[in-house]
Amino acid sequence: MAPLRKAVTILSIAAFFSEHIKAVPIDGPYEPIPPTTLDLSYQFPEFSDIDAPTCTTVDSAMNLENGLIDKRYRWKEFNVQPDPAYNQREYKLINDALFNLKKALPCIKFGIFPPNKKVKGDYVYVIKGKKNGCNSYVGRVGGKQTMNLQSPGCMTVGTIMHEMIHALGFYHEQSRPDRDNYVNILWKNIQPGMESNFNKYSTNKVTTFDVPYNYKSIMHYEGYAFSKNRQPTIVAKNGDKVGSVGKLQDTDILKLKRMYNCP
């Protein structure tokens, strides 16, 4: 990024939080603020029509070995630091996603560190790119962990929340131990090398928290995810359409609350 453009981006992000900046410690993260109706289209044109890349997850060795039932891999504070390359509009979308999760999970502190701030402790560094896709580690890894949100492609509030819920500790809905009771995975239609994204995890690694399966969960793949031939890769056994509608479902919120013992 050119120095002038980088300076303008950082200044615009600071301006976004200007009404709020006195409320936080100088070295601490900002609390996400309520979504605004601020029209930024004159400054940042809308993204062109493109297909968002399907989410993949990045599993750490300890998650694969110990699973996410273990409470050591959960967060006490969930802080993120966006890449300085994001513009004000993109930064606002990250803020809005965090604010929605803060409302859903009020017993966890959520925060945003400004770009270029030196951060200590456990946090998620959100990387902007053009071909790095939408992906995250599952659960807290410890220290700095990365999340990829390419732009354009991944910058919707629903997609950002999806990746943040991975970081909070959840795999995809269709990876649940009981998924075979609800969906069929059509392996013959999946792109070679992408089969692992359709893995089913055992009850030794993950738990459903006794929450019903939801075809519209924000964590559910759509029916043609990673298709190699424009044929479906996931089909509901009851004939329902499968796939997130980009919004938190009641079942998503209930699972988050049960994972974090949040009333």
C-alpha atoms as one frame of an Amber mdcrd trajectory, in Angstrom:
protein
   0.000   0.000   0.000   1.357   3.439  -0.932   2.310   5.597   2.127  -0.297
   8.294   1.368  -3.101   5.780   0.864  -2.073   3.936   4.038  -2.141   7.187
   6.042  -5.567   8.101   4.674  -6.921   4.658   5.565  -5.677   4.847   9.154
  -7.046   8.382   9.543 -10.452   7.350   8.182 -10.614   4.444  10.618  -9.711
   6.759  13.488 -12.480   9.101  12.359 -14.957   6.227  12.460 -14.266   5.788
  16.176 -13.805   9.481  17.015 -17.091   9.739  18.915 -15.995   6.819  21.030
 -12.255   7.181  21.503 -12.341   8.759  24.993 -14.226   5.800  26.390 -11.328
   3.320  26.137  -7.834   3.098  27.646  -5.164   4.461  25.334  -3.487   1.043
  25.115  -6.643  -1.038  25.038  -8.991  -2.211  22.300 -12.083  -0.296  21.259
 -15.434  -1.813  22.081 -17.440  -2.464  18.908 -20.047   0.256  18.459 -23.635
  -0.114  17.197 -24.002  -0.380  13.409 -24.655   2.964  11.741 -26.523   3.937
   8.607 -23.603   6.092   7.495 -23.481   6.134   3.699 -19.879   5.653   2.618
 -20.635   4.783  -1.000 -19.428   8.148  -2.240 -15.993   7.342  -0.838 -15.811
   3.580  -1.287 -17.761   2.151  -4.265 -19.771  -1.008  -3.711 -18.061  -4.286
  -4.476 -18.752  -5.697  -7.916 -20.971  -8.766  -8.226 -18.766 -11.776  -7.475
 -19.242 -15.133  -5.832 -17.847 -15.170  -2.298 -15.330 -17.971  -1.813 -16.575
 -20.837   0.329 -15.136 -20.884   3.832 -12.383 -23.322   4.727 -11.065 -23.878
   8.238  -7.462 -23.972   9.423  -7.047 -26.603  12.113  -4.259 -26.279  14.642
  -2.593 -29.486  15.769  -3.948 -29.129  19.278  -7.514 -28.747  18.020  -7.220
 -31.871  15.894  -5.762 -33.829  18.795  -7.859 -32.547  21.681 -10.979 -31.189
  20.037 -12.989 -28.166  21.063 -14.795 -29.628  24.039 -11.731 -28.648  26.085
 -12.355 -25.286  27.753  -8.687 -24.274  27.467  -9.314 -23.324  23.852 -12.037
 -20.805  24.625 -11.678 -17.061  24.969 -12.033 -14.812  28.001 -11.732 -11.744
  25.779 -12.149 -11.881  22.004 -10.054  -9.139  20.426  -9.311  -8.602  16.754
  -6.919  -6.346  14.865  -7.800  -5.613  11.238  -5.133  -5.297   8.579  -4.266
  -1.616   7.871  -5.105  -2.339   4.213  -8.843  -2.376   4.964 -10.704   0.824
   4.156 -13.274   2.564   6.347 -16.215   0.715   4.840 -14.563  -2.668   5.414
 -13.543  -1.702   8.936 -17.166  -0.780   9.641 -18.320  -4.242   8.506 -15.830
  -5.901  10.885 -17.106  -3.652  13.683 -20.739  -4.523  12.877 -20.036  -8.269
  12.904 -18.306  -7.985  16.279 -21.142  -5.891  17.679 -23.692  -8.535  16.651
 -21.638 -11.239  18.381 -21.260  -9.056  21.457 -25.064  -8.807  21.678 -25.432
 -12.564  21.214 -22.712 -13.402  23.753 -22.760 -10.641  26.406 -20.597 -12.513
  28.922 -17.513 -12.224  26.661 -15.650  -8.967  26.085 -15.191  -8.126  22.404
 -12.722  -5.523  21.192 -10.971  -4.087  18.142  -7.352  -2.985  18.226  -6.461
  -0.168  15.811  -4.216  -1.068  12.860  -0.471  -0.841  13.522  -1.034  -0.969
  17.299   1.385  -3.284  19.088  -0.800  -5.969  20.647   0.030  -8.485  23.366
  -1.904 -11.503  24.532  -4.387 -13.596  22.578  -6.015 -11.961  19.566  -7.064
 -12.477  15.945  -5.219 -10.607  13.208  -7.552 -10.208  10.217  -5.714 -10.274
   6.886  -6.972  -8.563   3.758  -6.047 -10.006   0.397  -7.436 -10.662  -3.044
  -7.069 -14.439  -3.309  -6.584 -15.633   0.279 -10.225 -16.645   0.746 -12.370
 -16.692   3.878 -10.859 -18.897   6.572  -9.979 -19.078  10.238  -8.477 -21.306
  12.899 -11.094 -23.054  15.011 -10.897 -21.965  18.640  -8.261 -19.984  20.521
  -4.753 -20.959  19.485  -2.868 -18.614  21.828  -1.032 -15.377  21.079  -1.546
 -13.958  17.608  -3.672 -16.084  15.287  -4.735 -15.154  11.794  -8.026 -14.980
   9.946  -8.281 -14.363   6.196 -11.057 -12.148   4.857 -10.273 -11.332   1.248
 -11.763  -8.214  -0.264 -13.752  -8.244  -2.391 -15.323 -11.583  -1.627 -15.636
 -12.061   2.127 -16.714  -8.611   3.291 -20.293  -9.101   4.379 -21.387  -9.022
   8.013 -22.679 -12.606   7.751 -19.417 -13.987   6.334 -17.325 -12.106   8.894
 -19.480 -13.442  11.755 -19.135 -16.953  10.296 -15.334 -16.769  10.437 -15.369
 -15.210  13.908 -17.585 -18.028  15.180 -14.967 -20.462  13.894 -12.397 -18.561
  15.935 -14.723 -18.705  18.945 -14.678 -22.493  18.694 -17.237 -23.902  16.255
 -16.824 -26.034  13.156 -19.378 -26.026  10.339 -22.912 -27.199  11.081 -22.591
 -30.049   8.579 -19.528 -31.310  10.510 -21.625 -32.209  13.562 -21.448 -35.832
  14.782 -25.159 -36.275  14.006 -25.123 -34.707  10.538 -25.853 -37.989   8.726
 -29.316 -37.935  10.282 -30.076 -34.696   8.425 -27.990 -34.386   5.238 -26.320
 -36.495   2.593 -22.827 -35.518   1.427 -22.446 -36.181  -2.307 -18.722 -36.918
  -2.382 -18.632 -37.574  -6.139 -19.496 -33.911  -6.793 -16.838 -32.347  -4.518
 -13.752 -30.701  -6.002 -10.633 -32.861  -5.598  -8.636 -31.783  -2.558 -11.637
 -30.156  -0.865 -13.105 -33.290   0.681 -11.702 -32.510   4.147 -14.038 -29.522
   4.375 -16.905 -32.027   4.617 -15.404 -34.055   7.461 -17.697 -35.191  10.237
 -16.228 -34.874  13.738 -16.779 -37.394  16.502 -18.312 -36.713  19.894 -14.798
 -36.977  21.329 -13.860 -33.754  19.540 -16.987 -31.641  19.290 -20.372 -31.373
  20.945 -23.760 -30.227  19.706 -24.601 -28.802  23.165 -27.970 -30.554  22.710
 -29.013 -27.914  20.170 -31.073 -29.111  17.171 -29.538 -29.258  13.702 -30.337
 -26.144  11.651 -30.117 -26.138   7.851 -29.990 -22.318   7.916 -27.309 -21.999
  10.581 -24.803 -19.247   9.855 -22.237 -22.054  10.042 -23.850 -24.263   7.353
 -22.444 -24.648   3.837 -24.813 -23.955   0.972 -25.851 -26.922  -1.136 -23.340
 -26.428  -3.957 -20.258 -25.635  -1.863 -17.033 -26.803  -3.558 -18.957 -28.429
  -6.414 -16.801 -29.560  -9.335 -19.679 -30.051 -11.764 -22.472 -27.638 -10.744
 -24.226 -30.503  -9.003 -25.099 -30.364  -5.276 -22.594 -31.448  -2.674 -24.985
 -31.372   0.312 -28.644 -32.395   0.200 -31.098 -32.276   3.102 -32.817 -35.579
   3.751 -36.139 -33.799   4.259 -35.823 -31.832   1.001 -35.238 -28.435   2.648
 -32.815 -25.960   1.130 -29.504 -25.931   2.988 -27.190 -23.015   3.616 -26.713
 -19.947   5.755 -28.903 -16.936   5.066 -26.178 -14.646   6.420 -27.782 -14.064
   9.814 -27.356 -15.573  13.256 -30.054 -18.150  13.951 -31.474 -18.776  17.420
 -29.680 -22.128  17.447 -26.339 -20.431  16.670 -26.797 -18.068  19.616 -27.870
 -20.899  21.923 -24.772 -22.966  21.081 -22.466 -19.998  21.648 -24.080 -19.294
  25.011 -23.847 -22.910  26.103 -20.214 -23.166  25.033 -19.332 -20.073  27.069
 -21.746 -20.720  29.969 -23.483 -17.459  29.184 -27.015 -16.969  30.624
